[in-house]
PDB file of C-alpha atoms in Angstrom:
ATOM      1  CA  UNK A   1     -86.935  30.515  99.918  1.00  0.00           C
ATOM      2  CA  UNK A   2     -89.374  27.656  98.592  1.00  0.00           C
ATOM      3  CA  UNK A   3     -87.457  27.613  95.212  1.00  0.00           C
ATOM      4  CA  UNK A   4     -84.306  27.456  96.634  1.00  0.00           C
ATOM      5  CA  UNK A   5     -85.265  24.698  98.838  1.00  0.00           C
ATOM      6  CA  UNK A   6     -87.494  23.087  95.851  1.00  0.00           C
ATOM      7  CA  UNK A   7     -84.239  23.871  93.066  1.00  0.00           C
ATOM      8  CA  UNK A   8     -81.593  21.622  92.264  1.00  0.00           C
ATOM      9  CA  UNK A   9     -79.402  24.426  91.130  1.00  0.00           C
ATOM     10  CA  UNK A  10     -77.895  27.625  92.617  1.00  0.00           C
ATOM     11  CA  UNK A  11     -81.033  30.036  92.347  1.00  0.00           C
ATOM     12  CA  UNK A  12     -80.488  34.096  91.912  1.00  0.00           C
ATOM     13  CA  UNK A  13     -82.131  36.826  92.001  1.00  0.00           C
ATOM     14  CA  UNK A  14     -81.843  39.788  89.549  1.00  0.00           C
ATOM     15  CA  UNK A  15     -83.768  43.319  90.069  1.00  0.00           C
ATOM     16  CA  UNK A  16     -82.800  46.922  89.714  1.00  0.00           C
ATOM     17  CA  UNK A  17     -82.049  50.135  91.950  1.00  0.00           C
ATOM     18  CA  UNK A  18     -86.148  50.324  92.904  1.00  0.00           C
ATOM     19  CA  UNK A  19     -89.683  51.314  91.343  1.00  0.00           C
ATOM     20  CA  UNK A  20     -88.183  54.765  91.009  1.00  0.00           C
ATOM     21  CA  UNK A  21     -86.320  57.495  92.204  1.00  0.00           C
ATOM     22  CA  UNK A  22     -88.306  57.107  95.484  1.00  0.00           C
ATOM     23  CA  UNK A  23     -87.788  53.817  95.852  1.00  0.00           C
ATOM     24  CA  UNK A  24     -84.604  52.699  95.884  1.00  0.00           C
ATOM     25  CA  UNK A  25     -85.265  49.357  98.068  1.00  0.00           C
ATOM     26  CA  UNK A  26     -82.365  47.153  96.532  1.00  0.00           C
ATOM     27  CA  UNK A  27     -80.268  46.971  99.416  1.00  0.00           C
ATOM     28  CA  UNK A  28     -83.635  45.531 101.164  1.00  0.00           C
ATOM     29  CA  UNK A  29     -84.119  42.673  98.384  1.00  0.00           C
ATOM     30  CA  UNK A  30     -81.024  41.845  98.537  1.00  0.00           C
ATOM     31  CA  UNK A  31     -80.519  41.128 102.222  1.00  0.00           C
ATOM     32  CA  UNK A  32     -84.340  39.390 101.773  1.00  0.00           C
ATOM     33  CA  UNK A  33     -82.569  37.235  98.960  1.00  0.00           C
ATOM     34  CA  UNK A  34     -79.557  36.483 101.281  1.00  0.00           C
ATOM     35  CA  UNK A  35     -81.841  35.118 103.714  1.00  0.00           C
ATOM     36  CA  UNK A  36     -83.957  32.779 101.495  1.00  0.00           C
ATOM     37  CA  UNK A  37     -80.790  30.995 100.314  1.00  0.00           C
ATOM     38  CA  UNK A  38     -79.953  32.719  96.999  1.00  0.00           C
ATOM     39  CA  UNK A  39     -76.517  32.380  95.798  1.00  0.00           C
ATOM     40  CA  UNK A  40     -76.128  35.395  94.212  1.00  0.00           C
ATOM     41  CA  UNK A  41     -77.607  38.322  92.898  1.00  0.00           C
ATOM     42  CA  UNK A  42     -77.382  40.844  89.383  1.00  0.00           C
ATOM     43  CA  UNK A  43     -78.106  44.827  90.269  1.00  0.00           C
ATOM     44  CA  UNK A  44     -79.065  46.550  87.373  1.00  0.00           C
ATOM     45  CA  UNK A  45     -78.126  50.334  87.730  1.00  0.00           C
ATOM     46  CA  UNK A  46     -81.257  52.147  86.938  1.00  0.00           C
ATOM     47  CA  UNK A  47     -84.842  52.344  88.562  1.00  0.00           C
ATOM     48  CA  UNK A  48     -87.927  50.786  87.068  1.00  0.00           C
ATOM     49  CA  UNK A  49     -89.466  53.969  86.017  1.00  0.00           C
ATOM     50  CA  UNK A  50     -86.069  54.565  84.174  1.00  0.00           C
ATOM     51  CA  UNK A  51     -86.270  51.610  81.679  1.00  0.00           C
ATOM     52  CA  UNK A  52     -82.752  51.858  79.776  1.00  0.00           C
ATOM     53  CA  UNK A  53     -83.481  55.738  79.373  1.00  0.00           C
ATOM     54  CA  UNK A  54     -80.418  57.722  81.152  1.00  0.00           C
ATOM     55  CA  UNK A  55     -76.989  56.501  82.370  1.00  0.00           C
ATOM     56  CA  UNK A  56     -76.807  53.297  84.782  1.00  0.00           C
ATOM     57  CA  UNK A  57     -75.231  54.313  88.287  1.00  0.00           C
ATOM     58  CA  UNK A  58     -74.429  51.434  90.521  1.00  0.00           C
ATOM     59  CA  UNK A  59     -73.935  52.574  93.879  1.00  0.00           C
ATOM     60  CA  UNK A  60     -71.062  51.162  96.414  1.00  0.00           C
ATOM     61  CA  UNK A  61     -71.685  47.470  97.407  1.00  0.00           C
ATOM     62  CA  UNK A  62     -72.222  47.423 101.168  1.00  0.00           C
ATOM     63  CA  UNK A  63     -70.263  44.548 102.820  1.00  0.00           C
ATOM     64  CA  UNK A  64     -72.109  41.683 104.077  1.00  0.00           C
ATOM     65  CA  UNK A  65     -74.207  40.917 101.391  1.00  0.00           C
ATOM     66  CA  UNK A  66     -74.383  37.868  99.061  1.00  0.00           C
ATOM     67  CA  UNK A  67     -72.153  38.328  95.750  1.00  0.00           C
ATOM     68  CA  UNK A  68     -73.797  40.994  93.634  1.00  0.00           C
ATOM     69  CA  UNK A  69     -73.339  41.123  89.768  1.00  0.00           C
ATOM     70  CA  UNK A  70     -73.174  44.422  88.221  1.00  0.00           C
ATOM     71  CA  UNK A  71     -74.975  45.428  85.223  1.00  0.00           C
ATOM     72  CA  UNK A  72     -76.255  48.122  83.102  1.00  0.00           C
ATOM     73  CA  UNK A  73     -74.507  49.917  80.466  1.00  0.00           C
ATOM     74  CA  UNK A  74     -71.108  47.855  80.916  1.00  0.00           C
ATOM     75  CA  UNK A  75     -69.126  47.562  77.926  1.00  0.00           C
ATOM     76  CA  UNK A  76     -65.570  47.947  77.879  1.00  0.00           C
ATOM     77  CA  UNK A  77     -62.543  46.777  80.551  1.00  0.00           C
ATOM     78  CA  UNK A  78     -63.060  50.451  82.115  1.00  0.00           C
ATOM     79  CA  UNK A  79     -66.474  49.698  82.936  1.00  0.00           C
ATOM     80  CA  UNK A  80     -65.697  46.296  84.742  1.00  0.00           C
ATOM     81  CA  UNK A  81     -63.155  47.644  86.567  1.00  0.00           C
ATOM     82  CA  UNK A  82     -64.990  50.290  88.010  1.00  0.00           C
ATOM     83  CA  UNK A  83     -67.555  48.000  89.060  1.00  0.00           C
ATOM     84  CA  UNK A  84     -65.006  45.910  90.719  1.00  0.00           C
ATOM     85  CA  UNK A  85     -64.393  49.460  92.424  1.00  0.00           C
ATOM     86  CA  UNK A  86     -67.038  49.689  94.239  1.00  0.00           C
ATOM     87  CA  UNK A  87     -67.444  45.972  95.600  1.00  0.00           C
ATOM     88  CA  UNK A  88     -69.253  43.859  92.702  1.00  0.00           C
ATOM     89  CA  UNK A  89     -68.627  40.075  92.255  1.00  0.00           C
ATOM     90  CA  UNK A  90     -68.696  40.607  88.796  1.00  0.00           C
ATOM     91  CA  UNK A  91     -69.905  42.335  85.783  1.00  0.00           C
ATOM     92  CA  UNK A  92     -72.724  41.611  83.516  1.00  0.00           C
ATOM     93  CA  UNK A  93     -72.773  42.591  79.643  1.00  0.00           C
ATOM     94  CA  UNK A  94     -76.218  43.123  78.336  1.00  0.00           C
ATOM     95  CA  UNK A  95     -77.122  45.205  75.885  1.00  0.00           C
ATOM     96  CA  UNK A  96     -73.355  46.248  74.928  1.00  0.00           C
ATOM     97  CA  UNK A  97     -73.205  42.436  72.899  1.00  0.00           C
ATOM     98  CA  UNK A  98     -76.563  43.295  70.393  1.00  0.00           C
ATOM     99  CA  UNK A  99     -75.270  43.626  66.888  1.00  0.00           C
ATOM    100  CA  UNK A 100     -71.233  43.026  68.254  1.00  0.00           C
ATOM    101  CA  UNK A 101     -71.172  39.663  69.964  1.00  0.00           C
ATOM    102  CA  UNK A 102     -67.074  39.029  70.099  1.00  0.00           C
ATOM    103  CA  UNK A 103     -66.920  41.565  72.481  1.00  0.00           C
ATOM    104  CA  UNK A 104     -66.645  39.222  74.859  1.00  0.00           C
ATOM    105  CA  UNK A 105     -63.486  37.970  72.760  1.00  0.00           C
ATOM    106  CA  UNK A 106     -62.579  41.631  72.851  1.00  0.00           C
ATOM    107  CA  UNK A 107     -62.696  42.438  76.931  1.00  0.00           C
ATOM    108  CA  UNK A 108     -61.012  38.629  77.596  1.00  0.00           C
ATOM    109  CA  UNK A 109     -58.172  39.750  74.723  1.00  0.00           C
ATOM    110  CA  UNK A 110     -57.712  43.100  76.374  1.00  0.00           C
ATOM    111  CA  UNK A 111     -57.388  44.170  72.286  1.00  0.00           C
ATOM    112  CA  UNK A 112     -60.117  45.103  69.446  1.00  0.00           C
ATOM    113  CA  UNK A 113     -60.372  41.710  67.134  1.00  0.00           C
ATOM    114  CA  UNK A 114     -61.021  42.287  63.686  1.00  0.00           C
ATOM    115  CA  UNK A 115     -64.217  41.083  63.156  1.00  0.00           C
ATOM    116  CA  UNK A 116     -65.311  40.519  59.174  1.00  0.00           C
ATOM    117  CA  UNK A 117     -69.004  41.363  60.275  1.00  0.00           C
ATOM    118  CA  UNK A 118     -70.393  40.979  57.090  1.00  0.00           C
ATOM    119  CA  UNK A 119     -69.601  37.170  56.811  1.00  0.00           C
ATOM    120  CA  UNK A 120     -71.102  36.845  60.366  1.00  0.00           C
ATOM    121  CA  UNK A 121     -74.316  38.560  59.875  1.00  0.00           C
ATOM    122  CA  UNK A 122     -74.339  35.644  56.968  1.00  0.00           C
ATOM    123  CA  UNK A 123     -73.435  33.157  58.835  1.00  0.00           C
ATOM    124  CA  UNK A 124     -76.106  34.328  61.306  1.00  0.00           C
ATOM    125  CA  UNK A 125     -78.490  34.011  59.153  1.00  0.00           C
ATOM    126  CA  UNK A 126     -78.139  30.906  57.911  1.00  0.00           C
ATOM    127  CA  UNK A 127     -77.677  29.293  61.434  1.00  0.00           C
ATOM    128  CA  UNK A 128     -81.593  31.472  62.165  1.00  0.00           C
ATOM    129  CA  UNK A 129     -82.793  30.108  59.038  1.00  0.00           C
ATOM    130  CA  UNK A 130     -81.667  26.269  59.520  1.00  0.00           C
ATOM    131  CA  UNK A 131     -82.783  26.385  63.012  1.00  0.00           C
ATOM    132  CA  UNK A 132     -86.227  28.402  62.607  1.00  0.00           C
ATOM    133  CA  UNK A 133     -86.665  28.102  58.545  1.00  0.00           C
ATOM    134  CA  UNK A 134     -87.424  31.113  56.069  1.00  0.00           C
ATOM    135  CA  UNK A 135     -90.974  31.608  57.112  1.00  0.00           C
ATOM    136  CA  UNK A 136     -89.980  32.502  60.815  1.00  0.00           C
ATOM    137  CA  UNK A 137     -86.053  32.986  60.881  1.00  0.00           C
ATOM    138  CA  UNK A 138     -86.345  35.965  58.213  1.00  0.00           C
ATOM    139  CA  UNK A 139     -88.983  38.081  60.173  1.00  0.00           C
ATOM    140  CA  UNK A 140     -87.461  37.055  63.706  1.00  0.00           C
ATOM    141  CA  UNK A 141     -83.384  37.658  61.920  1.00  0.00           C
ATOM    142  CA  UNK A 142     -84.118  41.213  61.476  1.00  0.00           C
ATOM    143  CA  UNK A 143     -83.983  43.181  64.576  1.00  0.00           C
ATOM    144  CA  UNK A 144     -80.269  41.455  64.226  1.00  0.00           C
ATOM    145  CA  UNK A 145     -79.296  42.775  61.274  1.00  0.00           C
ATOM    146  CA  UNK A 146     -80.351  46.273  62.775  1.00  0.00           C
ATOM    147  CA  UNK A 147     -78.051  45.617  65.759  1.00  0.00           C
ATOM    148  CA  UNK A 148     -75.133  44.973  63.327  1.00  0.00           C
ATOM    149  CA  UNK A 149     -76.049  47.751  61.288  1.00  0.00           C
ATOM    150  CA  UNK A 150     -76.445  50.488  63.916  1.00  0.00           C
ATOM    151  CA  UNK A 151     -74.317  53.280  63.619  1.00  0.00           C
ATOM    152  CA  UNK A 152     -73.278  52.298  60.048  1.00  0.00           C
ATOM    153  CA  UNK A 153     -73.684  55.269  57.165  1.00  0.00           C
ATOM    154  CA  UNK A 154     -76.642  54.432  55.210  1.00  0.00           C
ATOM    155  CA  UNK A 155     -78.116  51.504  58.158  1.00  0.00           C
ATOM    156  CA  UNK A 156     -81.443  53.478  58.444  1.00  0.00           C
ATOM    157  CA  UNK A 157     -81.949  52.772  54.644  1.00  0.00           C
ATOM    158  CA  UNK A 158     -80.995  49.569  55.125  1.00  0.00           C
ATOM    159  CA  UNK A 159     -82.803  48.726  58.042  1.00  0.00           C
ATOM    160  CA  UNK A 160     -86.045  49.856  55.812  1.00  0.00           C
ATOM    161  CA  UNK A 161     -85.101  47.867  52.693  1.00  0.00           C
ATOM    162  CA  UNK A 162     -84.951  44.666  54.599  1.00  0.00           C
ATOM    163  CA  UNK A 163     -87.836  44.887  56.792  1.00  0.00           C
ATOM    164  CA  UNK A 164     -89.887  44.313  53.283  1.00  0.00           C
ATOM    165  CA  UNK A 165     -87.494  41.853  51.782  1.00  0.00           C
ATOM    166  CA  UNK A 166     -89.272  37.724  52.065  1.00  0.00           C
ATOM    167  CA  UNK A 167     -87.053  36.040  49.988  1.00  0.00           C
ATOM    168  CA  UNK A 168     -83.737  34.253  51.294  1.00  0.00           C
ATOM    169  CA  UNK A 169     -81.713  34.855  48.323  1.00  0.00           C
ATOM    170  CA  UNK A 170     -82.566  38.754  47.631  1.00  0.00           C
ATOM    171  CA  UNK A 171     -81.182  39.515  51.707  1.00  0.00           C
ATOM    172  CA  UNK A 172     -78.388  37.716  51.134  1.00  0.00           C
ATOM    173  CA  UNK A 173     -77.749  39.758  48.182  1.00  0.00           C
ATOM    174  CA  UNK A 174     -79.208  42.815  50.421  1.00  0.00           C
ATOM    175  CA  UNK A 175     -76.398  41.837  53.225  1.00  0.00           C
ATOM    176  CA  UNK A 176     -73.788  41.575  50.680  1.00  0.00           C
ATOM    177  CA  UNK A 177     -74.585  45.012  48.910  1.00  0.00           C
ATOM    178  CA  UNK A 178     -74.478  46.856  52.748  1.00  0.00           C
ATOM    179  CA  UNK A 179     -71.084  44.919  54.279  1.00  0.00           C
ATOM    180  CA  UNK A 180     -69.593  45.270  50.747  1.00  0.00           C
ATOM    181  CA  UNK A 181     -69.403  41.277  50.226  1.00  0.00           C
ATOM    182  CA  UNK A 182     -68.217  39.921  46.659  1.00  0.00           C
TER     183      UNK A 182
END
């Protein structure tokens, strides 16, 4: 309540189902959020105790509560319609955009784009390294590359040959040599 009253902005609130199993006190913290002044809300599908371990299961939005975001393992037009099933405001993509980020592109499109993802994991890159330079931007630019690669034949090896590699120019060339980049 103080930081909507002390905020400029719309303030929200985002939590998931409970602490565990147990626990499941969301409906609670949400009417407690309603009351302070909070605009919204996001509802994560799993417990605390779950992590991102098992399958997100958002249960029925009750009426008469503030607009509640859905998230947790949301990634295709399927998904966000069946949250819009049960009651949600809206859907939130999370994890589903690591390593694929126009899939936003793809659920507004309704239709897979074509996505050269070679020439963006480069482009990437360079943006990381202009922004953060080589010392930082290669180190903090990997766990990217192993979100583009996952799922790829031959990523594992991949993933271990650049986790060593320093040098600007020798991941470019690794990049090119995995995405098949003349």
């Amino acid at each position: 309540e103080q930081v909507v009253h002390a905020a400029n902005i719309p303030v929200s609130i985002k939590t998931r189902l409970g602490w565990d199993s147990e626990h499941c006190d969301w409906q609670d913290l949400m009417y407690v959020a309603k009351e302070s002044g909070a605009s919204f809300a996001t509802l994560h599908g799993r417990t605390r105790a779950q992590g991102y371990t098992g399958q997100a299961v958002l249960p029925n939005k009750p009426k008469g509560l503030l607009p509640i975001i859905a998230n947790g393992d949301i990634q295709n037009i399927s998904d966000i319609n069946r949250v819009q099933e049960l009651g949600y405001d809206g859907a939130m993509i999370g994890r589903a955009m690591l390593g694929q980020p126009w899939i936003f592109g793809n659920l507004c499109n309704s239709c897979i784009l074509q996505v050269d993802v070679g020439n963006i994991v480069l482009e990437h890159l360079d943006l990381v390294l202009q922004y953060y330079g080589t010392i930082a931007g290669i180190p903090l630019f990997r766990k990217h590359m192993s979100w583009y690669s996952a799922g790829i034949p031959k990523s594992t090896e991949f993933r271990v040959k650049i986790n060593k590699i320093v040098d600007v120019c020798e991941l470019k060339t690794a990049i090119k040599d995995f995405w098949h980049i003349d």
